[in-house]
Amino acid sequence: MSAALKTAPQPATEERVSEVRPVYLEALTLVERLHRRLLDVIKDEFDRRDRGDVNAVQALLLYNIGDKELTASELRTRGYYLGSNVSYNVKKLVEMGYLHHARSRLDRRAVRISLTPKGKEVHDIVAQLYEKHAATVEQIGGVSSEEFRGLNQSLTRLERFWTDQIRYRL
């Protein structure tokens, strides 16, 4: 018998569903809570620096833009931000001088955005925070690079599963 046939997914039994359900629901809660906690950590860093000029969502948005030049729709696609959230925050960041915006030469309807020097400064603060965490997460947080590899693999598979649910209407 081929190895492919041996590893084919088995139909879900009620016993398997009962086993997966509580850990799946716990994972959903943790993903939500971790995102909120990340925003709290970023806000705390800006509070420590006495920087109330941008909020945590805006700082994360500026970090994710980095050196790229993107449209708001590309931000939604790549960063998984909600549409109205991106539009509102991009508008505010342009008004406050953190983002450049210019109409695309190819598609006049699209607006390309990139960081100003002021936006780059916020990006750098978040990057420094992440570097500090990378240097201490194993010793203080007790999470090894191997555990992160397993976590990342699981989260990638979950993302693919959710994407397939939408794409193939499963």
PDB file of C-alpha atoms in Angstrom:
ATOM      1  CA  MET A   1       0.000   0.000   0.000  1.00  0.00           C
ATOM      2  CA  SER A   2       1.398   3.454  -0.867  1.00  0.00           C
ATOM      3  CA  ALA A   3       2.391   5.942   1.827  1.00  0.00           C
ATOM      4  CA  ALA A   4      -0.079   8.477   0.398  1.00  0.00           C
ATOM      5  CA  LEU A   5      -2.998   6.158   1.086  1.00  0.00           C
ATOM      6  CA  LYS A   6      -1.800   5.515   4.621  1.00  0.00           C
ATOM      7  CA  THR A   7      -1.623   9.241   5.449  1.00  0.00           C
ATOM      8  CA  ALA A   8      -4.901  10.288   3.822  1.00  0.00           C
ATOM      9  CA  PRO A   9      -7.102  12.242   6.262  1.00  0.00           C
ATOM     10  CA  GLN A  10      -9.606  10.126   8.099  1.00  0.00           C
ATOM     11  CA  PRO A  11     -13.238  11.232   8.388  1.00  0.00           C
ATOM     12  CA  ALA A  12     -13.855  13.119  11.625  1.00  0.00           C
ATOM     13  CA  THR A  13     -15.472  10.977  14.267  1.00  0.00           C
ATOM     14  CA  GLU A  14     -17.435  12.512  17.111  1.00  0.00           C
ATOM     15  CA  GLU A  15     -14.620  11.407  19.419  1.00  0.00           C
ATOM     16  CA  ARG A  16     -11.993  13.280  17.352  1.00  0.00           C
ATOM     17  CA  VAL A  17     -14.215  16.355  17.090  1.00  0.00           C
ATOM     18  CA  SER A  18     -14.734  16.301  20.862  1.00  0.00           C
ATOM     19  CA  GLU A  19     -10.966  16.153  21.317  1.00  0.00           C
ATOM     20  CA  VAL A  20     -10.187  18.971  18.857  1.00  0.00           C
ATOM     21  CA  ARG A  21     -13.068  21.351  19.726  1.00  0.00           C
ATOM     22  CA  PRO A  22     -11.797  22.640  23.108  1.00  0.00           C
ATOM     23  CA  VAL A  23      -8.189  23.157  21.979  1.00  0.00           C
ATOM     24  CA  TYR A  24      -9.317  24.800  18.725  1.00  0.00           C
ATOM     25  CA  LEU A  25     -11.564  27.226  20.623  1.00  0.00           C
ATOM     26  CA  GLU A  26      -8.763  27.915  23.100  1.00  0.00           C
ATOM     27  CA  ALA A  27      -6.393  28.666  20.202  1.00  0.00           C
ATOM     28  CA  LEU A  28      -8.910  31.128  18.731  1.00  0.00           C
ATOM     29  CA  THR A  29      -9.158  32.923  22.066  1.00  0.00           C
ATOM     30  CA  LEU A  30      -5.360  33.019  22.398  1.00  0.00           C
ATOM     31  CA  VAL A  31      -4.841  34.428  18.886  1.00  0.00           C
ATOM     32  CA  GLU A  32      -7.320  37.219  19.603  1.00  0.00           C
ATOM     33  CA  ARG A  33      -5.855  37.922  23.030  1.00  0.00           C
ATOM     34  CA  LEU A  34      -2.263  37.875  21.750  1.00  0.00           C
ATOM     35  CA  HIS A  35      -3.034  40.486  19.112  1.00  0.00           C
ATOM     36  CA  ARG A  36      -4.600  42.760  21.738  1.00  0.00           C
ATOM     37  CA  ARG A  37      -1.618  42.145  24.053  1.00  0.00           C
ATOM     38  CA  LEU A  38       0.831  43.037  21.249  1.00  0.00           C
ATOM     39  CA  LEU A  39      -0.990  46.341  20.828  1.00  0.00           C
ATOM     40  CA  ASP A  40      -0.723  46.862  24.627  1.00  0.00           C
ATOM     41  CA  VAL A  41       3.043  46.184  24.505  1.00  0.00           C
ATOM     42  CA  ILE A  42       3.503  48.669  21.650  1.00  0.00           C
ATOM     43  CA  LYS A  43       1.382  51.278  23.461  1.00  0.00           C
ATOM     44  CA  ASP A  44       3.445  50.762  26.615  1.00  0.00           C
ATOM     45  CA  GLU A  45       6.678  51.329  24.675  1.00  0.00           C
ATOM     46  CA  PHE A  46       5.365  54.597  23.251  1.00  0.00           C
ATOM     47  CA  ASP A  47       4.094  55.652  26.704  1.00  0.00           C
ATOM     48  CA  ARG A  48       7.562  54.983  28.178  1.00  0.00           C
ATOM     49  CA  ARG A  49       9.020  57.249  25.505  1.00  0.00           C
ATOM     50  CA  ASP A  50       6.338  59.859  26.252  1.00  0.00           C
ATOM     51  CA  ARG A  51       5.048  59.527  22.679  1.00  0.00           C
ATOM     52  CA  GLY A  52       1.291  59.962  22.529  1.00  0.00           C
ATOM     53  CA  ASP A  53       1.320  61.166  18.944  1.00  0.00           C
ATOM     54  CA  VAL A  54       0.366  57.793  17.418  1.00  0.00           C
ATOM     55  CA  ASN A  55      -1.633  54.908  18.812  1.00  0.00           C
ATOM     56  CA  ALA A  56      -0.510  51.274  18.801  1.00  0.00           C
ATOM     57  CA  VAL A  57      -2.530  50.329  15.702  1.00  0.00           C
ATOM     58  CA  GLN A  58      -1.007  53.232  13.777  1.00  0.00           C
ATOM     59  CA  ALA A  59       2.514  52.378  14.979  1.00  0.00           C
ATOM     60  CA  LEU A  60       2.049  48.755  13.884  1.00  0.00           C
ATOM     61  CA  LEU A  61       0.726  49.946  10.524  1.00  0.00           C
ATOM     62  CA  LEU A  62       3.805  52.161  10.042  1.00  0.00           C
ATOM     63  CA  TYR A  63       6.069  49.282  11.049  1.00  0.00           C
ATOM     64  CA  ASN A  64       4.416  46.961   8.506  1.00  0.00           C
ATOM     65  CA  ILE A  65       4.750  49.497   5.704  1.00  0.00           C
ATOM     66  CA  GLY A  66       8.478  49.861   6.376  1.00  0.00           C
ATOM     67  CA  ASP A  67      10.473  50.722   3.246  1.00  0.00           C
ATOM     68  CA  LYS A  68       7.690  49.656   0.883  1.00  0.00           C
ATOM     69  CA  GLU A  69       5.395  51.791  -1.210  1.00  0.00           C
ATOM     70  CA  LEU A  70       1.888  50.306  -1.092  1.00  0.00           C
ATOM     71  CA  THR A  71      -1.771  51.003  -1.730  1.00  0.00           C
ATOM     72  CA  ALA A  72      -4.334  50.754   1.075  1.00  0.00           C
ATOM     73  CA  SER A  73      -5.734  47.614  -0.549  1.00  0.00           C
ATOM     74  CA  GLU A  74      -2.262  46.025  -0.508  1.00  0.00           C
ATOM     75  CA  LEU A  75      -2.061  46.842   3.202  1.00  0.00           C
ATOM     76  CA  ARG A  76      -5.374  45.086   3.772  1.00  0.00           C
ATOM     77  CA  THR A  77      -4.204  42.069   1.789  1.00  0.00           C
ATOM     78  CA  ARG A  78      -0.726  41.805   3.306  1.00  0.00           C
ATOM     79  CA  GLY A  79      -1.406  43.040   6.815  1.00  0.00           C
ATOM     80  CA  TYR A  80      -4.918  41.671   7.219  1.00  0.00           C
ATOM     81  CA  TYR A  81      -6.249  44.977   8.486  1.00  0.00           C
ATOM     82  CA  LEU A  82      -9.932  45.774   8.249  1.00  0.00           C
ATOM     83  CA  GLY A  83     -10.750  48.031   5.324  1.00  0.00           C
ATOM     84  CA  SER A  84     -12.289  50.927   7.243  1.00  0.00           C
ATOM     85  CA  ASN A  85      -9.551  50.679   9.874  1.00  0.00           C
ATOM     86  CA  VAL A  86      -6.832  51.036   7.223  1.00  0.00           C
ATOM     87  CA  SER A  87      -8.575  53.895   5.426  1.00  0.00           C
ATOM     88  CA  TYR A  88      -9.161  55.832   8.639  1.00  0.00           C
ATOM     89  CA  ASN A  89      -5.636  55.325   9.975  1.00  0.00           C
ATOM     90  CA  VAL A  90      -3.950  56.049   6.637  1.00  0.00           C
ATOM     91  CA  LYS A  91      -5.909  59.303   6.388  1.00  0.00           C
ATOM     92  CA  LYS A  92      -4.934  60.287   9.945  1.00  0.00           C
ATOM     93  CA  LEU A  93      -1.270  59.344   9.405  1.00  0.00           C
ATOM     94  CA  VAL A  94      -1.129  61.407   6.204  1.00  0.00           C
ATOM     95  CA  GLU A  95      -2.683  64.389   8.039  1.00  0.00           C
ATOM     96  CA  MET A  96      -0.168  64.037  10.893  1.00  0.00           C
ATOM     97  CA  GLY A  97       2.799  63.815   8.500  1.00  0.00           C
ATOM     98  CA  TYR A  98       3.756  60.150   9.000  1.00  0.00           C
ATOM     99  CA  LEU A  99       2.847  59.013   5.486  1.00  0.00           C
ATOM    100  CA  HIS A 100       3.376  60.359   1.967  1.00  0.00           C
ATOM    101  CA  HIS A 101       0.559  59.666  -0.432  1.00  0.00           C
ATOM    102  CA  ALA A 102       0.492  60.121  -4.175  1.00  0.00           C
ATOM    103  CA  ARG A 103      -1.713  58.952  -7.011  1.00  0.00           C
ATOM    104  CA  SER A 104      -0.299  56.019  -8.934  1.00  0.00           C
ATOM    105  CA  ARG A 105       1.027  56.939 -12.369  1.00  0.00           C
ATOM    106  CA  LEU A 106      -0.453  53.745 -13.821  1.00  0.00           C
ATOM    107  CA  ASP A 107      -3.857  53.751 -12.114  1.00  0.00           C
ATOM    108  CA  ARG A 108      -4.964  57.255 -11.154  1.00  0.00           C
ATOM    109  CA  ARG A 109      -7.624  55.796  -8.822  1.00  0.00           C
ATOM    110  CA  ALA A 110      -5.013  54.123  -6.629  1.00  0.00           C
ATOM    111  CA  VAL A 111      -3.111  56.074  -3.990  1.00  0.00           C
ATOM    112  CA  ARG A 112       0.417  54.878  -3.161  1.00  0.00           C
ATOM    113  CA  ILE A 113       1.619  55.413   0.404  1.00  0.00           C
ATOM    114  CA  SER A 114       5.092  55.365   1.940  1.00  0.00           C
ATOM    115  CA  LEU A 115       6.720  56.516   5.168  1.00  0.00           C
ATOM    116  CA  THR A 116       7.944  60.046   5.728  1.00  0.00           C
ATOM    117  CA  PRO A 117      11.023  60.535   7.951  1.00  0.00           C
ATOM    118  CA  LYS A 118       8.588  61.011  10.846  1.00  0.00           C
ATOM    119  CA  GLY A 119       6.906  57.680   9.969  1.00  0.00           C
ATOM    120  CA  LYS A 120      10.301  55.984   9.683  1.00  0.00           C
ATOM    121  CA  GLU A 121      11.064  57.136  13.233  1.00  0.00           C
ATOM    122  CA  VAL A 122       7.951  55.312  14.523  1.00  0.00           C
ATOM    123  CA  HIS A 123       8.855  52.262  12.412  1.00  0.00           C
ATOM    124  CA  ASP A 124      12.304  52.230  14.010  1.00  0.00           C
ATOM    125  CA  ILE A 125      10.870  52.359  17.552  1.00  0.00           C
ATOM    126  CA  VAL A 126       8.750  49.261  16.874  1.00  0.00           C
ATOM    127  CA  ALA A 127      11.696  47.544  15.164  1.00  0.00           C
ATOM    128  CA  GLN A 128      13.891  48.231  18.230  1.00  0.00           C
ATOM    129  CA  LEU A 129      11.168  46.853  20.494  1.00  0.00           C
ATOM    130  CA  TYR A 130      10.980  43.660  18.434  1.00  0.00           C
ATOM    131  CA  GLU A 131      14.784  43.342  18.499  1.00  0.00           C
ATOM    132  CA  LYS A 132      14.765  43.663  22.290  1.00  0.00           C
ATOM    133  CA  HIS A 133      12.099  40.952  22.477  1.00  0.00           C
ATOM    134  CA  ALA A 134      14.008  38.665  20.103  1.00  0.00           C
ATOM    135  CA  ALA A 135      17.067  38.974  22.340  1.00  0.00           C
ATOM    136  CA  THR A 136      15.167  38.136  25.540  1.00  0.00           C
ATOM    137  CA  VAL A 137      12.144  35.982  24.666  1.00  0.00           C
ATOM    138  CA  GLU A 138      14.007  32.703  25.076  1.00  0.00           C
ATOM    139  CA  GLN A 139      15.713  33.521  28.388  1.00  0.00           C
ATOM    140  CA  ILE A 140      12.874  35.469  30.008  1.00  0.00           C
ATOM    141  CA  GLY A 141       9.807  34.184  28.154  1.00  0.00           C
ATOM    142  CA  GLY A 142      10.978  30.585  27.976  1.00  0.00           C
ATOM    143  CA  VAL A 143      10.074  30.173  24.297  1.00  0.00           C
ATOM    144  CA  SER A 144      12.788  28.615  22.138  1.00  0.00           C
ATOM    145  CA  SER A 145      13.375  29.067  18.428  1.00  0.00           C
ATOM    146  CA  GLU A 146      12.252  25.456  17.911  1.00  0.00           C
ATOM    147  CA  GLU A 147       8.961  26.160  19.693  1.00  0.00           C
ATOM    148  CA  PHE A 148       8.482  29.245  17.517  1.00  0.00           C
ATOM    149  CA  ARG A 149       9.088  27.131  14.391  1.00  0.00           C
ATOM    150  CA  GLY A 150       6.352  24.701  15.488  1.00  0.00           C
ATOM    151  CA  LEU A 151       4.017  27.551  16.431  1.00  0.00           C
ATOM    152  CA  ASN A 152       4.604  29.309  13.104  1.00  0.00           C
ATOM    153  CA  GLN A 153       3.981  26.096  11.194  1.00  0.00           C
ATOM    154  CA  SER A 154       0.705  25.527  13.053  1.00  0.00           C
ATOM    155  CA  LEU A 155      -0.448  29.118  12.571  1.00  0.00           C
ATOM    156  CA  THR A 156       0.396  28.947   8.860  1.00  0.00           C
ATOM    157  CA  ARG A 157      -1.645  25.754   8.521  1.00  0.00           C
ATOM    158  CA  LEU A 158      -4.559  27.359  10.381  1.00  0.00           C
ATOM    159  CA  GLU A 159      -4.384  30.392   8.099  1.00  0.00           C
ATOM    160  CA  ARG A 160      -4.405  28.110   5.043  1.00  0.00           C
ATOM    161  CA  PHE A 161      -7.389  26.195   6.472  1.00  0.00           C
ATOM    162  CA  TRP A 162      -9.347  29.427   7.002  1.00  0.00           C
ATOM    163  CA  THR A 163      -8.390  30.706   3.548  1.00  0.00           C
ATOM    164  CA  ASP A 164      -9.633  27.444   2.017  1.00  0.00           C
ATOM    165  CA  GLN A 165     -12.879  27.771   3.953  1.00  0.00           C
ATOM    166  CA  ILE A 166     -13.500  31.068   2.207  1.00  0.00           C
ATOM    167  CA  ARG A 167     -12.035  30.261  -1.190  1.00  0.00           C
ATOM    168  CA  TYR A 168     -13.729  26.878  -1.621  1.00  0.00           C
ATOM    169  CA  ARG A 169     -16.793  27.608   0.523  1.00  0.00           C
ATOM    170  CA  LEU A 170     -16.171  24.536   2.656  1.00  0.00           C
TER     171      LEU A 170
END
